[in-house]
Coordinates of C-alpha atoms and ligand atoms in Angstrom, one line a residue:
M8 CA 42.4 -35.9 -23.3
N9 CA 39.8 -34.6 -25.7
G10 CA 39.2 -31.0 -25.7
D11 CA 43.4 -30.4 -26.3
L12 CA 45.0 -27.7 -27.9
F13 CA 48.5 -28.7 -29.9
W14 CA 50.9 -26.7 -31.8
A15 CA 53.3 -28.0 -34.1
P16 CA 56.6 -25.9 -35.5
R17 CA 54.8 -27.5 -39.0
A18 CA 52.3 -29.5 -40.1
W19 CA 51.1 -31.7 -43.6
I20 CA 48.0 -29.9 -44.6
D21 CA 46.8 -29.9 -48.1
G22 CA 50.0 -32.2 -49.3
R23 CA 52.4 -29.3 -48.4
W24 CA 54.0 -28.1 -45.5
A25 CA 52.2 -25.9 -43.0
E26 CA 54.3 -23.7 -40.3
S27 CA 53.8 -22.9 -36.8
V28 CA 50.3 -24.9 -36.6
V29 CA 47.8 -24.8 -34.2
L30 CA 45.2 -28.1 -33.9
R31 CA 42.3 -28.2 -31.7
A32 CA 40.8 -31.7 -31.2
G33 CA 37.2 -31.3 -30.3
D34 CA 35.1 -33.4 -27.6
D35 CA 33.8 -35.7 -30.3
G36 CA 37.4 -36.9 -30.9
S37 CA 37.8 -34.7 -34.5
W38 CA 39.7 -31.8 -35.6
A39 CA 37.6 -28.3 -34.2
D40 CA 40.2 -26.4 -35.3
V41 CA 43.4 -26.3 -37.3
Q42 CA 45.6 -23.2 -38.6
A43 CA 48.9 -22.3 -40.1
G44 CA 50.4 -19.0 -39.0
L45 CA 50.0 -18.7 -35.7
T46 CA 52.2 -18.5 -32.3
A47 CA 51.8 -21.1 -29.7
P48 CA 49.1 -20.1 -27.3
P49 CA 50.1 -20.5 -23.6
Q50 CA 47.9 -23.3 -23.2
A51 CA 48.8 -25.4 -26.2
Q52 CA 50.9 -28.4 -26.3
V53 CA 53.7 -27.9 -27.9
L54 CA 54.7 -30.7 -29.8
A55 CA 58.0 -32.1 -30.3
G56 CA 58.6 -32.1 -34.2
A57 CA 56.7 -31.9 -37.3
V58 CA 53.6 -33.2 -37.6
L59 CA 51.9 -35.4 -40.5
P60 CA 48.6 -37.2 -40.3
G61 CA 48.2 -40.6 -39.6
L62 CA 47.5 -43.2 -42.3
V63 CA 45.1 -46.1 -42.9
D64 CA 46.9 -49.9 -43.0
A65 CA 43.8 -50.8 -45.6
H66 CA 44.6 -54.4 -45.4
S67 CA 45.1 -56.4 -42.3
H68 CA 44.7 -60.2 -41.2
A69 CA 46.1 -59.9 -37.9
F70 CA 46.3 -63.6 -37.6
Q71 CA 48.9 -63.3 -39.9
R72 CA 51.1 -61.8 -37.7
A73 CA 51.6 -64.5 -35.6
F74 CA 53.4 -66.3 -39.1
A75 CA 55.6 -63.5 -39.9
G76 CA 59.4 -64.0 -40.7
L77 CA 58.0 -67.9 -40.2
S78 CA 57.6 -69.1 -43.9
E79 CA 61.3 -68.2 -45.5
R80 CA 62.7 -71.9 -45.7
R81 CA 61.8 -73.7 -48.8
E82 CA 61.0 -77.0 -48.2
S83 CA 59.7 -78.3 -51.7
E84 CA 61.0 -78.3 -55.2
S85 CA 59.0 -75.1 -55.2
D86 CA 57.4 -72.7 -53.2
D87 CA 54.5 -70.2 -54.2
F88 CA 51.6 -68.0 -53.2
W89 CA 49.6 -71.7 -52.6
S90 CA 52.2 -73.4 -50.8
W91 CA 52.6 -70.4 -48.3
R92 CA 48.8 -70.4 -47.9
D93 CA 48.9 -73.9 -47.1
R94 CA 51.2 -73.3 -44.0
M95 CA 49.3 -70.2 -42.8
Y96 CA 46.1 -72.3 -43.0
R97 CA 47.8 -74.6 -40.4
V98 CA 47.8 -71.0 -37.7
A99 CA 44.4 -70.1 -38.7
L100 CA 43.2 -73.9 -37.8
R101 CA 45.1 -73.3 -34.2
I102 CA 44.4 -70.0 -32.8
T103 CA 42.1 -69.5 -29.8
P104 CA 40.5 -66.0 -29.5
E105 CA 42.8 -65.3 -26.7
Q106 CA 45.8 -65.6 -29.0
L107 CA 44.2 -63.5 -31.5
R108 CA 43.7 -60.7 -29.2
A109 CA 47.5 -61.1 -28.1
V110 CA 48.7 -61.3 -31.9
A111 CA 46.6 -58.7 -32.8
A112 CA 47.6 -56.2 -29.5
M113 CA 50.7 -57.1 -30.3
L114 CA 50.4 -56.2 -34.2
Y115 CA 48.5 -52.4 -33.1
V116 CA 51.4 -51.4 -31.6
E117 CA 53.6 -52.1 -34.1
L118 CA 51.4 -50.6 -37.0
L119 CA 51.1 -47.4 -34.4
R120 CA 55.1 -46.8 -34.5
G121 CA 54.6 -47.6 -38.3
G122 CA 52.1 -44.8 -38.9
Y123 CA 48.9 -45.9 -39.1
T124 CA 46.0 -45.1 -37.1
Q125 CA 43.5 -46.6 -38.4
V126 CA 43.8 -50.5 -39.6
C127 CA 41.6 -52.4 -41.8
E128 CA 40.5 -56.3 -40.8
F129 CA 39.6 -58.2 -43.7
H130 CA 38.2 -60.5 -41.0
Y131 CA 37.5 -64.4 -42.8
L132 CA 38.6 -66.5 -39.2
Q133 CA 35.0 -66.7 -37.9
H134 CA 34.6 -70.1 -36.6
A135 CA 36.2 -72.7 -33.5
P136 CA 39.0 -74.9 -34.7
D137 CA 36.8 -77.6 -35.4
G138 CA 34.4 -75.6 -37.7
R139 CA 31.4 -75.0 -35.4
P140 CA 29.8 -71.5 -34.7
Y141 CA 30.8 -70.2 -31.4
P142 CA 27.7 -69.0 -29.4
D143 CA 28.3 -65.6 -30.4
P144 CA 29.6 -65.4 -33.9
L145 CA 31.1 -62.5 -33.6
T146 CA 33.8 -63.8 -30.9
L147 CA 36.8 -63.8 -32.7
S148 CA 35.6 -59.8 -34.4
W149 CA 35.2 -58.9 -30.8
A150 CA 38.8 -60.4 -30.0
L151 CA 40.1 -58.1 -32.7
A152 CA 38.6 -55.1 -31.4
D153 CA 39.6 -55.6 -27.7
A154 CA 43.0 -55.4 -28.5
A155 CA 42.5 -52.6 -30.5
A156 CA 40.5 -50.7 -28.0
D157 CA 43.1 -51.9 -25.8
V158 CA 45.6 -50.7 -27.9
G159 CA 44.0 -47.6 -28.9
I160 CA 44.1 -47.4 -32.9
G161 CA 41.1 -47.0 -34.7
L162 CA 39.4 -50.9 -36.6
T163 CA 37.4 -50.7 -39.4
M164 CA 35.7 -54.2 -39.2
L165 CA 35.2 -56.1 -42.4
P166 CA 33.3 -59.7 -42.0
V167 CA 34.1 -61.8 -45.2
L168 CA 31.6 -63.5 -47.4
Y169 CA 33.7 -67.1 -48.0
Q170 CA 32.0 -69.9 -49.5
R171 CA 34.2 -71.9 -52.1
A172 CA 37.2 -73.5 -52.5
G173 CA 37.5 -72.3 -56.4
F174 CA 35.3 -71.1 -59.1
A175 CA 34.5 -74.5 -59.8
Q176 CA 34.5 -76.1 -56.4
P177 CA 31.0 -75.0 -54.8
V178 CA 32.6 -76.0 -51.2
L179 CA 34.9 -74.8 -49.3
R180 CA 38.1 -77.5 -47.7
E181 CA 37.8 -79.1 -45.0
D182 CA 40.6 -76.9 -43.8
Q183 CA 38.8 -73.7 -44.5
R184 CA 35.7 -74.6 -41.9
R185 CA 36.8 -72.2 -39.8
F186 CA 35.9 -69.1 -42.7
A187 CA 32.7 -70.6 -43.5
T188 CA 29.9 -67.9 -44.5
D189 CA 26.9 -67.0 -46.6
A190 CA 25.6 -63.2 -47.4
D191 CA 23.2 -63.3 -44.7
A192 CA 26.4 -64.5 -41.7
V193 CA 27.9 -61.0 -43.4
L194 CA 25.1 -59.2 -42.9
A195 CA 24.1 -60.5 -39.7
L196 CA 27.8 -59.7 -38.5
H197 CA 28.0 -56.5 -40.2
R198 CA 24.5 -55.4 -37.9
G199 CA 26.2 -56.9 -34.8
L200 CA 29.3 -54.8 -35.3
Q201 CA 27.3 -51.7 -36.5
R202 CA 25.2 -52.1 -33.2
S203 CA 28.2 -52.4 -30.6
G204 CA 28.5 -48.5 -30.3
R205 CA 32.0 -48.6 -29.9
P206 CA 33.9 -45.8 -29.9
L207 CA 36.7 -46.6 -32.7
L208 CA 35.1 -49.3 -34.4
K209 CA 33.6 -49.1 -37.8
A210 CA 31.9 -51.7 -40.1
G211 CA 32.3 -52.6 -43.4
V212 CA 31.8 -55.4 -45.4
A213 CA 34.2 -57.7 -47.3
I214 CA 34.7 -60.6 -50.4
H215 CA 37.3 -63.2 -50.1
S216 CA 37.7 -63.2 -54.3
L217 CA 35.8 -64.1 -57.0
R218 CA 37.0 -67.5 -56.7
A219 CA 35.4 -67.9 -52.9
A220 CA 32.1 -66.1 -53.4
A221 CA 29.0 -66.7 -55.8
P222 CA 27.8 -64.3 -58.0
A223 CA 24.3 -64.3 -56.2
S224 CA 25.8 -63.7 -52.9
I225 CA 27.9 -60.9 -53.9
A226 CA 25.0 -59.3 -55.6
Q227 CA 22.5 -59.9 -52.3
L228 CA 25.7 -58.3 -50.0
H229 CA 26.8 -55.5 -52.7
G230 CA 22.7 -55.0 -52.8
S231 CA 21.7 -54.5 -49.3
L232 CA 23.9 -52.4 -47.8
G233 CA 24.3 -48.4 -48.1
D234 CA 27.0 -46.4 -47.8
V235 CA 29.8 -48.9 -46.1
P236 CA 33.0 -49.9 -47.0
I237 CA 33.2 -53.2 -50.0
H238 CA 36.5 -54.5 -50.0
I239 CA 37.7 -57.6 -52.2
H240 CA 40.9 -59.6 -53.3
V241 CA 41.2 -59.6 -56.8
A242 CA 43.6 -60.8 -59.5
E243 CA 46.6 -61.2 -56.8
Q244 CA 47.6 -64.1 -58.7
M245 CA 47.7 -65.1 -62.0
A246 CA 46.2 -68.7 -61.5
E247 CA 43.1 -66.6 -60.2
V248 CA 42.8 -65.2 -63.3
D249 CA 43.1 -67.4 -65.3
D250 CA 41.0 -69.5 -63.2
C251 CA 38.4 -66.8 -63.8
L252 CA 39.2 -66.5 -67.5
R253 CA 38.1 -70.1 -67.9
S254 CA 34.9 -70.2 -65.7
T255 CA 33.5 -66.8 -66.5
G256 CA 35.1 -65.7 -70.1
L257 CA 36.2 -62.8 -68.3
R258 CA 39.6 -61.5 -66.4
P259 CA 38.6 -60.9 -62.8
I260 CA 38.9 -57.0 -62.2
E261 CA 36.7 -57.1 -66.0
W262 CA 34.1 -58.8 -64.4
L263 CA 34.0 -56.9 -61.9
A264 CA 33.7 -53.8 -63.6
R265 CA 31.3 -55.5 -65.7
H266 CA 28.9 -57.4 -62.8
A267 CA 29.1 -55.6 -59.7
P268 CA 29.1 -53.2 -60.5
L269 CA 31.7 -51.2 -59.0
D270 CA 31.4 -47.7 -57.3
A271 CA 32.8 -45.6 -54.7
R272 CA 32.2 -48.2 -51.8
W273 CA 34.3 -50.8 -53.6
Q274 CA 37.5 -51.4 -52.3
L275 CA 40.4 -53.9 -55.0
V276 CA 42.5 -54.9 -53.0
H277 CA 46.0 -56.3 -54.7
A278 CA 44.8 -55.5 -58.1
T279 CA 48.1 -56.6 -59.5
H280 CA 47.0 -58.4 -62.6
S281 CA 45.4 -55.7 -64.9
T282 CA 44.9 -54.2 -68.4
P283 CA 44.6 -50.9 -69.7
Q284 CA 41.1 -51.8 -70.6
E285 CA 40.3 -52.8 -66.8
I286 CA 42.3 -49.5 -65.1
D287 CA 40.1 -47.6 -67.3
A288 CA 36.7 -49.4 -65.9
V289 CA 37.5 -49.0 -62.6
G290 CA 38.8 -45.6 -63.2
R291 CA 35.2 -44.5 -64.5
S292 CA 33.8 -46.5 -62.0
G293 CA 35.0 -44.1 -58.1
A294 CA 36.5 -47.7 -56.8
G295 CA 39.4 -47.3 -55.4
V296 CA 42.7 -50.0 -55.4
V297 CA 44.4 -51.2 -52.1
I298 CA 48.1 -52.1 -52.7
C299 CA 50.0 -54.3 -50.4
P300 CA 53.6 -54.3 -51.7
S301 CA 55.7 -56.0 -49.0
T302 CA 53.5 -58.5 -48.7
E303 CA 53.0 -58.9 -52.3
G304 CA 57.0 -59.2 -52.6
N305 CA 57.1 -61.7 -49.8
L306 CA 54.8 -64.1 -51.9
G307 CA 55.8 -63.5 -55.3
D308 CA 52.2 -61.8 -56.7
G309 CA 54.0 -59.5 -59.1
L310 CA 53.9 -55.8 -59.5
A311 CA 51.0 -53.6 -59.8
D312 CA 50.5 -51.4 -62.8
L313 CA 51.8 -48.4 -60.4
P314 CA 51.9 -45.9 -63.2
G315 CA 48.8 -47.1 -65.0
W316 CA 46.6 -46.7 -61.0
L317 CA 48.2 -43.3 -60.5
Q318 CA 47.8 -41.6 -64.2
A319 CA 44.3 -42.6 -64.1
G320 CA 43.3 -41.0 -60.6
V321 CA 42.7 -44.3 -59.2
P322 CA 42.3 -44.2 -55.3
M323 CA 45.0 -46.0 -54.3
A324 CA 45.2 -47.3 -50.3
I325 CA 48.4 -49.3 -48.9
G326 CA 48.1 -52.4 -46.7
S327 CA 50.0 -54.4 -44.8
D328 CA 47.8 -57.4 -45.0
S329 CA 50.6 -60.6 -44.1
H330 CA 52.4 -58.2 -41.9
V331 CA 56.1 -58.7 -43.1
T332 CA 56.7 -55.5 -42.7
R333 CA 54.3 -53.2 -40.3
A334 CA 55.3 -49.4 -41.3
W335 CA 53.7 -46.8 -44.5
P336 CA 57.0 -45.5 -45.0
E337 CA 58.6 -49.2 -46.1
E338 CA 55.5 -49.9 -48.2
L339 CA 55.9 -46.5 -50.2
R340 CA 59.5 -46.9 -50.4
W341 CA 58.8 -50.8 -51.8
L342 CA 56.1 -49.7 -54.0
E343 CA 58.4 -47.3 -56.0
Y344 CA 61.5 -49.8 -55.9
G345 CA 59.7 -52.3 -57.8
Q346 CA 58.5 -50.0 -60.5
R347 CA 62.5 -48.7 -60.3
L348 CA 63.7 -52.3 -61.1
L349 CA 60.9 -53.0 -63.7
H350 CA 61.6 -49.7 -65.9
R351 CA 65.5 -49.0 -64.8
Q352 CA 63.7 -45.9 -63.9
R353 CA 64.2 -43.4 -60.7
N354 CA 61.2 -41.3 -58.9
V355 CA 58.6 -43.3 -61.2
S356 CA 55.6 -41.9 -59.4
A357 CA 56.5 -38.4 -59.3
A358 CA 54.9 -36.3 -61.6
P359 CA 57.2 -32.9 -62.2
A360 CA 54.4 -32.0 -64.8
E361 CA 51.4 -32.2 -62.2
G362 CA 54.1 -29.8 -59.9
Q363 CA 54.7 -33.0 -57.8
P364 CA 58.3 -33.8 -58.3
A365 CA 58.5 -35.5 -54.8
T366 CA 57.8 -39.2 -55.1
A367 CA 57.1 -39.4 -51.4
A368 CA 54.7 -36.7 -51.2
R369 CA 52.8 -37.9 -54.3
L370 CA 52.5 -41.6 -52.6
F371 CA 51.9 -40.6 -49.4
G372 CA 49.0 -37.7 -50.5
R373 CA 47.4 -40.8 -52.8
A374 CA 47.5 -42.8 -49.9
L375 CA 46.2 -40.9 -47.0
G376 CA 42.5 -39.9 -48.5
A377 CA 42.1 -43.3 -50.2
G378 CA 43.2 -45.0 -46.9
G379 CA 40.4 -42.6 -45.4
T380 CA 37.7 -44.0 -47.6
A381 CA 38.7 -47.3 -47.8
A382 CA 38.0 -47.6 -44.0
G383 CA 34.9 -45.7 -44.6
F384 CA 35.7 -41.7 -43.2
K385 CA 34.2 -38.9 -45.4
S386 CA 37.1 -37.1 -44.2
W387 CA 40.6 -38.1 -43.5
G388 CA 43.7 -35.4 -42.9
L389 CA 45.0 -32.9 -40.4
Q390 CA 41.7 -30.9 -41.5
V391 CA 38.2 -29.9 -39.4
G392 CA 35.6 -32.8 -39.4
A393 CA 38.5 -35.7 -39.6
R394 CA 38.9 -37.6 -36.8
A395 CA 41.9 -36.1 -34.3
D396 CA 44.6 -38.1 -35.4
L397 CA 48.5 -37.3 -35.7
L398 CA 51.9 -38.2 -35.9
V399 CA 55.1 -36.6 -34.6
L400 CA 58.2 -36.9 -36.0
D401 CA 61.3 -38.0 -34.1
T402 CA 63.6 -35.1 -35.7
Q403 CA 66.6 -36.6 -33.5
D404 CA 66.4 -40.1 -35.1
A405 CA 69.4 -41.2 -37.2
A406 CA 67.4 -40.9 -40.6
L407 CA 65.9 -37.7 -40.3
L408 CA 68.9 -35.9 -38.3
G409 CA 70.0 -32.7 -39.9
I410 CA 67.2 -33.1 -42.6
P411 CA 66.0 -30.1 -44.5
A412 CA 62.4 -29.4 -43.3
E413 CA 60.8 -29.7 -46.7
R414 CA 62.5 -32.9 -47.3
L415 CA 61.5 -34.7 -44.4
L416 CA 58.8 -37.0 -46.2
D417 CA 61.5 -37.4 -48.7
A418 CA 63.9 -39.1 -46.4
L419 CA 61.0 -40.6 -44.0
V420 CA 60.5 -42.9 -47.4
F421 CA 63.7 -43.0 -48.5
S422 CA 66.5 -43.2 -45.6
S423 CA 65.9 -46.0 -43.6
P424 CA 65.5 -48.0 -41.3
G425 CA 64.6 -45.5 -38.2
Q426 CA 62.0 -45.2 -35.6
P427 CA 60.5 -41.5 -37.3
F428 CA 57.5 -41.8 -35.4
R429 CA 57.7 -40.2 -31.6
D430 CA 54.2 -39.9 -30.3
V431 CA 50.7 -40.8 -31.9
L432 CA 47.4 -39.1 -31.2
V433 CA 44.1 -41.2 -32.7
A434 CA 40.8 -38.9 -31.9
G435 CA 42.2 -36.8 -29.7
R436 CA 44.1 -39.1 -27.1
W437 CA 47.3 -40.5 -26.9
A438 CA 48.4 -43.7 -28.3
L439 CA 52.1 -43.9 -28.5
R440 CA 54.4 -41.0 -26.2
A441 CA 58.3 -41.5 -26.8
H442 CA 57.7 -44.4 -28.9
R443 CA 56.4 -46.4 -26.3
P444 CA 52.3 -47.4 -25.8
V445 CA 50.7 -45.8 -23.4
A446 CA 48.8 -49.1 -22.8
A447 CA 50.3 -51.7 -21.2
D448 CA 53.2 -53.5 -23.4
P449 CA 51.7 -56.2 -25.2
G450 CA 54.9 -57.6 -25.5
P451 CA 54.7 -60.2 -22.7
A452 CA 51.3 -61.8 -23.8
F453 CA 52.3 -62.1 -27.3
A454 CA 55.2 -64.1 -26.2
A455 CA 53.2 -66.2 -24.8
A456 CA 50.8 -66.6 -27.0
M457 CA 53.6 -67.4 -30.0
Q458 CA 55.1 -70.3 -27.6
T459 CA 51.8 -71.9 -27.1
L460 CA 51.1 -71.9 -31.0
W461 CA 54.0 -72.8 -32.6
S462 CA 55.1 -75.8 -29.7
S463 CA 52.0 -77.3 -31.2
A464 CA 53.1 -77.0 -34.2
Ligands
LIG4 ZN1 44.4 -60.6 -47.7

């Protein structure tokens, strides 16, 4: 219900725990009041545990949820990103709007359980399986938007510019026929989404990658848009860096910094392979990066220069991308563990000299604000004016049981597994209560969709 009043024993405000917090959600679904140090007003709902703000999942391809766990066998001499992609396309070519909605609804409930309250869909699946446009070009976008609305999670749709198979391949491959767009088509999709007036739906755009989009179309797209997020996959794979160098004389991030031009609207997804000069250039531009640690690990992409991005103060959101995991504590843990394994050090992401000795708090703080920006919000978190989202921690969960209050975030990220989020509020309405979705259980429809999808594989 909107207009509700809540009281939490403690809540994460401005990067630290505050005690005895009153939160009031306004009728518009935003926080109208957030105050610490108050006793519970008689009419307030007393929340069952400590409260965190929800996080944005800044990079999702919902249909790939249908593929999670199903590409973990090596069937030839070697297996890499590109052989994974061929197998992923086989799902992309079959899935129907009804199946996509069922898969997305399951995914979105899992994301709520994993502590996300908003998801950015980098959406390149546009056309019917034979490549012909649907009568309504937004058919598959509505499948995702309907799933998100059913479940009660916020959604930022990013229709994707996808024009060619590579730098030297000016047309798409046959198995990329469902993805084909040009800048005019993406702008039309974006307008259609913006006009929809759906309450939890926002719209930006995306460019698949520099290899998949012509420079003139990229210029047309960002030149035609106001202040909306522009996401792009960049420097995920060394083959892409090498192709870009061969074709343009510049590395992908270097190309963007020089030609895009980058600004705070831009979100560089992955940004795995970077040089210090590229990080400096992104840092000066105001653009953000979106790191997807579990997917990057699953696909063997490589490790981003996390210390470099943090040091440069670049906004850094996280994404679950291919959905091999669906909880942000696990993404943050992987983000840090990759660096520990690489540098043979501990707490690489902490910054005691800056007053931030807690790795989890530093990574969470970065991902919180950067995620809000990546999803198109002016403010995000437990503050007046931001959307009224929150996560209630289950301090009876084994991983959190007996943990001192000031160490809850550390344990949440680094003591696993667990089901840490008991209740989830989105725009002033409960989407998850006592670990269960308020909406109908998406499991049966998801299982049926998976059975149909995989029986025809
Ligand atoms: Zn992606």
